[in-house]
Coordinates of C-alpha atoms in Angstrom, one line a residue:
M1 CA -38.3 -84.9 -13.1
L2 CA -38.1 -81.7 -14.5
F3 CA -42.1 -81.3 -14.7
T4 CA -41.7 -81.9 -10.8
Y5 CA -39.3 -79.2 -10.2
V6 CA -41.3 -76.8 -12.5
V7 CA -44.6 -77.5 -10.5
Y8 CA -43.3 -77.1 -6.9
W9 CA -40.3 -74.2 -7.5
G10 CA -43.3 -72.2 -10.2
L11 CA -45.7 -72.3 -6.6
I12 CA -42.1 -71.1 -5.1
L13 CA -41.8 -68.4 -7.5
L14 CA -45.5 -67.3 -7.8
S15 CA -45.7 -66.9 -4.2
I16 CA -42.8 -64.6 -4.3
L17 CA -44.1 -62.2 -6.7
T18 CA -47.8 -62.4 -5.3
G19 CA -45.4 -61.2 -1.8
Y20 CA -44.3 -58.5 -4.0
V21 CA -47.1 -57.2 -5.5
V22 CA -48.9 -56.7 -2.4
T23 CA -46.4 -55.2 -0.1
N24 CA -47.3 -53.0 -2.7
V25 CA -50.6 -52.9 -2.3
S26 CA -52.2 -50.4 0.1
N27 CA -55.3 -51.9 0.4
G28 CA -56.1 -54.6 3.3
K29 CA -59.4 -55.5 1.2
H30 CA -57.4 -56.0 -2.3
R31 CA -54.3 -57.6 -0.2
Y32 CA -56.3 -60.5 1.4
I33 CA -58.0 -61.3 -1.9
L34 CA -54.5 -61.4 -4.2
Y35 CA -53.7 -64.3 -1.2
C36 CA -56.5 -65.9 -1.9
V37 CA -56.0 -66.5 -5.5
L38 CA -53.1 -67.8 -4.9
F39 CA -54.0 -69.7 -2.4
L40 CA -56.4 -71.5 -4.6
C41 CA -53.6 -71.5 -6.9
I42 CA -51.4 -73.8 -4.6
A43 CA -54.5 -75.8 -3.5
F44 CA -55.3 -76.7 -7.1
V45 CA -52.2 -77.7 -8.4
L46 CA -51.7 -79.4 -4.9
G47 CA -54.9 -80.9 -4.5
G48 CA -54.9 -82.1 -8.1
R49 CA -51.9 -84.0 -7.4
Y50 CA -52.4 -88.5 -8.1
D51 CA -50.5 -91.2 -6.7
V52 CA -47.4 -88.0 -5.2
G53 CA -47.5 -88.4 -1.5
T54 CA -46.0 -92.1 0.4
D55 CA -49.6 -92.1 1.9
W56 CA -51.4 -90.7 -0.5
E57 CA -53.7 -93.5 -1.6
N58 CA -54.1 -94.6 1.8
Y59 CA -55.6 -90.7 2.3
R60 CA -57.2 -91.4 -0.8
D61 CA -59.0 -94.4 0.2
Y62 CA -60.2 -93.5 3.6
Y63 CA -62.0 -90.6 1.7
E64 CA -63.6 -92.5 -1.5
V65 CA -65.1 -95.4 1.4
I66 CA -66.8 -92.4 3.6
R67 CA -68.0 -90.9 0.2
C68 CA -69.7 -94.2 -0.6
Y69 CA -71.0 -95.6 2.1
G70 CA -70.7 -92.9 4.4
I71 CA -70.0 -93.0 8.3
S72 CA -71.6 -93.1 11.6
W73 CA -71.1 -90.8 14.2
K74 CA -70.4 -94.5 16.3
G75 CA -68.3 -95.7 13.5
I76 CA -66.5 -91.7 13.9
L77 CA -65.6 -92.5 17.8
T78 CA -64.7 -96.2 17.4
S79 CA -62.3 -95.5 14.5
N80 CA -58.6 -95.8 14.4
L81 CA -58.9 -92.3 12.9
E82 CA -59.0 -89.4 14.6
P83 CA -62.4 -88.1 15.0
L84 CA -61.7 -84.2 13.6
Y85 CA -60.2 -85.8 10.5
L86 CA -62.8 -88.4 9.5
I87 CA -65.4 -85.3 10.3
I88 CA -63.4 -83.1 8.1
N89 CA -64.3 -85.9 5.2
K90 CA -67.7 -86.6 6.3
C91 CA -68.2 -82.9 5.6
C92 CA -66.2 -82.8 2.5
A93 CA -68.4 -86.4 1.0
F94 CA -71.5 -84.4 2.7
L95 CA -70.9 -81.9 -0.3
S96 CA -70.6 -84.3 -2.7
M97 CA -66.9 -83.1 -3.8
S98 CA -64.4 -85.5 -5.7
T99 CA -61.7 -86.9 -4.0
S100 CA -58.9 -84.4 -5.5
T101 CA -61.6 -81.5 -4.1
F102 CA -60.6 -83.1 -1.1
F103 CA -57.3 -83.2 -1.2
M104 CA -57.6 -79.4 -2.5
T105 CA -59.9 -78.5 0.7
I106 CA -57.2 -80.1 3.2
M107 CA -54.9 -77.8 1.3
L108 CA -56.6 -74.9 2.1
I109 CA -57.3 -75.2 5.2
M110 CA -53.4 -75.7 6.1
L111 CA -52.6 -72.8 4.1
F112 CA -55.9 -70.4 5.7
L113 CA -53.9 -71.6 9.7
L114 CA -50.6 -70.7 8.1
F115 CA -51.7 -67.2 7.4
Y116 CA -53.4 -66.5 9.9
A117 CA -50.7 -68.3 12.4
T118 CA -48.9 -64.9 11.2
D119 CA -51.8 -62.7 11.9
K120 CA -52.0 -62.2 8.1
D121 CA -48.4 -60.5 7.8
Y122 CA -48.8 -59.5 4.7
R123 CA -45.2 -58.2 4.8
R124 CA -43.2 -60.9 5.1
F125 CA -45.6 -64.2 4.8
H126 CA -44.0 -64.5 1.2
Y127 CA -40.7 -65.5 3.1
V128 CA -43.0 -68.1 5.2
L129 CA -44.8 -69.3 2.0
F130 CA -40.9 -70.1 0.9
F131 CA -40.0 -71.7 3.3
F132 CA -43.0 -73.6 3.7
F133 CA -42.5 -75.2 0.4
T134 CA -38.5 -75.8 0.7
T135 CA -38.9 -77.5 4.4
F136 CA -42.2 -78.8 5.1
L137 CA -44.0 -79.4 1.6
A138 CA -42.8 -83.5 1.7
S139 CA -45.0 -83.3 5.2
A140 CA -47.5 -81.5 3.5
L141 CA -48.2 -83.6 1.3
N142 CA -47.6 -87.1 2.9
I143 CA -48.5 -87.2 6.4
Q144 CA -51.7 -84.7 5.6
R145 CA -53.2 -86.1 8.8
Q146 CA -50.4 -84.7 11.6
A147 CA -48.9 -82.1 9.0
L148 CA -53.0 -80.6 9.2
A149 CA -52.7 -81.1 13.3
T150 CA -49.0 -79.0 13.2
L151 CA -50.8 -76.1 11.5
F152 CA -53.5 -75.7 14.1
F153 CA -50.7 -75.9 16.8
F154 CA -49.3 -73.0 14.8
L155 CA -52.2 -71.1 15.3
S156 CA -52.2 -71.9 19.1
V157 CA -49.1 -70.4 20.0
K158 CA -50.0 -66.7 19.1
Y159 CA -52.8 -67.4 22.0
I160 CA -49.9 -68.4 24.5
D161 CA -50.1 -65.5 27.0
R162 CA -53.0 -63.9 25.4
N163 CA -56.0 -65.7 25.5
I164 CA -55.9 -69.7 27.1
Y165 CA -59.2 -71.1 25.5
K166 CA -58.4 -70.3 21.9
Y167 CA -54.8 -71.9 22.6
F168 CA -56.3 -75.4 24.3
I169 CA -59.1 -74.8 21.2
C170 CA -56.6 -74.9 19.0
V171 CA -54.7 -78.0 20.4
G172 CA -57.5 -79.5 21.1
C173 CA -58.2 -79.6 17.3
A174 CA -54.8 -80.4 16.6
F175 CA -55.2 -83.6 19.3
F176 CA -58.0 -84.8 17.5
I177 CA -56.9 -84.8 13.5
H178 CA -53.2 -86.5 15.1
Y179 CA -53.4 -87.9 19.2
S180 CA -49.1 -87.5 18.7
S181 CA -50.5 -83.7 19.3
V182 CA -51.3 -84.9 23.6
V183 CA -47.5 -83.4 24.2
L184 CA -48.9 -79.7 23.2
F185 CA -51.1 -78.9 25.2
P186 CA -48.0 -78.1 28.7
F187 CA -47.1 -75.8 25.9
W188 CA -49.5 -73.0 27.6
F189 CA -46.4 -72.5 29.4
I190 CA -43.7 -72.0 27.4
G191 CA -44.1 -68.2 28.0
N192 CA -43.5 -68.2 31.9
K193 CA -40.1 -66.1 33.5
R194 CA -39.2 -69.4 35.2
L195 CA -38.3 -70.7 31.5
K196 CA -36.3 -67.4 30.8
V197 CA -33.2 -70.1 30.6
L198 CA -34.0 -71.2 27.6
D199 CA -33.2 -67.5 25.8
N200 CA -29.5 -68.1 27.0
R201 CA -27.6 -69.1 24.4
L202 CA -25.0 -70.4 25.5
F203 CA -27.7 -72.9 27.6
A204 CA -29.7 -73.9 24.6
V205 CA -26.5 -74.4 21.8
T206 CA -25.0 -76.7 25.4
A207 CA -28.3 -78.6 25.2
Y208 CA -28.5 -78.7 22.1
L209 CA -25.4 -80.9 21.7
C210 CA -25.6 -82.4 24.8
S211 CA -29.4 -84.2 23.3
L212 CA -26.9 -84.9 20.0
L213 CA -24.0 -86.3 21.9
F214 CA -26.5 -88.4 24.2
A215 CA -28.9 -89.4 22.1
S216 CA -28.5 -92.8 22.0
I217 CA -28.6 -93.5 25.7
L218 CA -31.4 -91.6 26.0
G219 CA -33.3 -92.8 23.6
K220 CA -32.5 -96.2 24.4
Y221 CA -34.1 -95.6 28.1
I222 CA -37.2 -93.9 26.4
N223 CA -37.8 -96.5 24.0
D224 CA -38.1 -99.2 26.9
I225 CA -40.4 -97.4 29.3
I226 CA -42.8 -95.3 26.7
P227 CA -45.2 -98.3 26.6
M228 CA -46.3 -97.6 29.7
F229 CA -47.6 -94.4 28.9
I230 CA -49.7 -95.3 25.8
S231 CA -53.2 -96.4 26.3
S232 CA -54.0 -96.5 22.8
E233 CA -54.2 -100.0 21.2
K234 CA -53.8 -98.5 17.6
Y235 CA -50.7 -96.6 19.0
L236 CA -49.4 -98.9 21.3
N237 CA -48.9 -101.9 18.3
N238 CA -47.2 -99.4 16.1
F239 CA -44.9 -98.8 18.4
E240 CA -44.0 -102.3 19.1
N241 CA -44.3 -103.7 15.4
I242 CA -42.9 -101.0 13.4
D243 CA -39.2 -101.3 12.8
E244 CA -37.3 -99.4 15.8
N245 CA -34.2 -97.9 13.5
M246 CA -36.0 -95.6 10.6
K247 CA -33.9 -95.8 7.2
V248 CA -32.8 -92.1 7.9
S249 CA -30.0 -90.0 5.1
S250 CA -26.9 -89.4 6.1
G251 CA -24.2 -87.0 5.2
L252 CA -24.4 -83.4 4.5
G253 CA -28.2 -83.5 4.6
I254 CA -28.6 -83.4 8.5
L255 CA -25.5 -82.1 9.1
L256 CA -26.6 -78.9 7.2
N257 CA -30.3 -79.1 9.6
H258 CA -28.0 -79.5 12.6
M259 CA -26.2 -75.8 11.2
L260 CA -29.5 -74.3 10.7
S261 CA -30.8 -75.3 14.1
L262 CA -27.9 -74.0 15.8
V263 CA -28.2 -70.5 13.3
V264 CA -31.5 -70.4 14.9
I265 CA -30.7 -70.6 18.6
V266 CA -27.6 -68.2 18.3
L267 CA -30.0 -65.5 16.3
S268 CA -32.9 -66.0 18.2
K269 CA -32.2 -63.1 21.2
S270 CA -31.3 -60.9 18.8
M271 CA -34.4 -61.5 16.6
V272 CA -36.8 -61.1 19.3
Q273 CA -35.2 -57.4 20.3
F274 CA -35.9 -57.0 16.5
Y275 CA -39.3 -57.6 16.3
Q276 CA -39.9 -56.7 20.0
S277 CA -42.3 -59.9 20.3
Q278 CA -43.2 -62.0 22.6
W279 CA -45.0 -64.3 20.3
L280 CA -41.6 -65.1 18.5
R281 CA -39.7 -65.6 21.8
N282 CA -42.4 -68.3 22.6
M283 CA -42.3 -70.0 19.0
Y284 CA -38.6 -70.3 19.6
R285 CA -38.2 -71.7 22.9
C286 CA -41.1 -74.7 21.4
F287 CA -38.9 -74.9 18.9
L288 CA -35.8 -75.0 20.8
I289 CA -37.4 -78.3 22.6
G290 CA -38.7 -79.5 19.7
A291 CA -35.1 -79.9 18.0
I292 CA -33.8 -81.2 21.5
L293 CA -36.5 -84.0 21.4
L294 CA -35.5 -84.7 17.9
N295 CA -32.2 -85.5 18.1
I296 CA -33.1 -87.6 21.2
F297 CA -36.0 -89.3 19.3
G298 CA -35.1 -89.0 15.6
L299 CA -34.1 -92.3 14.9
S300 CA -37.7 -93.6 16.3
V301 CA -40.2 -93.8 13.4
F302 CA -42.6 -93.8 16.5
L303 CA -41.1 -90.8 18.9
A304 CA -39.6 -88.8 16.3
R305 CA -43.3 -88.1 15.9
L306 CA -43.6 -86.7 19.4
P307 CA -41.8 -82.8 18.9
F308 CA -42.5 -83.2 14.7
S309 CA -45.0 -80.2 15.3
L310 CA -42.6 -78.0 17.1
Y311 CA -39.7 -78.6 15.5
S312 CA -41.8 -77.5 12.1
L313 CA -42.4 -74.3 14.0
R314 CA -38.5 -73.3 11.5
V315 CA -40.8 -72.8 8.6
I316 CA -41.9 -69.4 10.6
L317 CA -38.6 -68.5 12.4
Y318 CA -36.6 -69.3 9.6
A319 CA -38.6 -66.8 7.2
Y320 CA -38.4 -64.2 10.3
I321 CA -34.4 -64.6 10.8
S322 CA -34.0 -64.6 6.7
Y323 CA -36.5 -61.0 6.8
Y324 CA -34.6 -59.6 10.0
L325 CA -30.8 -60.3 8.5
L326 CA -32.1 -58.8 5.1
H327 CA -33.6 -55.8 6.6
S328 CA -31.8 -54.6 10.1
V329 CA -30.8 -51.3 10.4
K330 CA -27.3 -52.2 10.8
N331 CA -26.7 -53.4 7.4
N332 CA -24.6 -55.3 8.1
P333 CA -22.7 -57.7 4.9
L334 CA -22.3 -60.6 7.6
N335 CA -26.1 -60.6 8.8
R336 CA -26.8 -60.6 4.2
L337 CA -24.3 -63.6 4.1
V338 CA -26.0 -65.2 6.7
A339 CA -29.3 -64.7 5.1
V340 CA -28.5 -66.0 2.1
F341 CA -26.6 -68.8 3.3
L342 CA -30.0 -70.1 4.7
I343 CA -32.1 -69.7 1.7
I344 CA -30.2 -71.4 -0.7
I345 CA -29.1 -74.0 1.5
C346 CA -33.5 -74.8 2.6
L347 CA -33.4 -74.4 -1.5
A348 CA -30.8 -76.8 -2.0
M349 CA -32.2 -79.5 0.4
S350 CA -35.3 -78.6 -1.4
F351 CA -33.8 -79.9 -4.4
F352 CA -32.1 -82.8 -3.4
G353 CA -35.1 -84.2 -1.5
I354 CA -37.2 -83.5 -4.8
A355 CA -34.6 -85.5 -6.5
H356 CA -34.5 -88.1 -4.4
G357 CA -38.4 -88.6 -3.8
D358 CA -38.8 -87.8 -0.2
G359 CA -41.9 -88.6 1.2
G360 CA -43.0 -89.6 -2.2
I361 CA -43.6 -86.2 -3.3
S362 CA -42.2 -87.2 -6.8
P363 CA -42.2 -87.3 -9.4
Y364 CA -45.4 -85.1 -9.5
E365 CA -48.4 -86.4 -11.7
F366 CA -51.9 -84.1 -12.5
K367 CA -54.5 -86.3 -12.2
W368 CA -58.2 -85.0 -11.3
I369 CA -60.3 -87.4 -9.5

């Protein structure tokens, strides 16, 4: 287990050190090269994992079947797996990539999508990587398809209110990698002025708490009506046959996650004002809706997948809130305390997540296949 901590936290430390070096380099090309080298190192370590991640074996088998026997375009269109994910498999197989190189390629795509989602924000990207490793790593190594789709959605958010074509291309890619991303198409309208009520902290906190209080009632109602709107035989079968109530941890971890969500809600307005960023405002609105839906759907294995991409925007929001609190002009000691609290809590949850083997991410074993 110690080796697992050395690997994952070593990558965190490497990311922070790279970020520190990059912030002291003025040449934009050199900055980009440094991050490319970092991404290659991360992708090599995580791509070379062996039997790490609950669904690792399934993804390995999908790829090795395609590499050995190929897949026709008709097979791609009629498969139970989403077509774009299979096309990525097909392209990697065409290039005769090994299985580990395939996993490395998927990780590289994720990292570059995350990088470009922040518009190559060299000043704060090491913050983003820190929260990527502490809050999103288990998903990236486990539910690989949905994690990849989520990163495409991250990229799409910067096009809201700016470029409708690029937004729908990104969300379309997310959809054809994981069909649950269909719920993301309407979020093009999240920047609409009529939705400014979402920026009201009192309204947001009230809505969030109500979603917790009435989750069981609303969740049961939605569970009863949702089959009427599922046309995919695969997903309808999943909905009807998997255990409706998934086993979740209880206690401190859940409480801390709710506390962090409330921190984001309370600090959202001042954060947006600090950056003067419509992009962050839209991201916060998406996150808020995702957090509320996750409270309602959280006990359903099937439905909890729907707001996953929205809620996962916390990776970027935590990073920008932390930076804002640590670099605010006011130099308020309370701000620094909250930032340290946010960082330590995420690091602690990462520690216990690794210890408990969340998503099958531990123990880590490296084996290039």
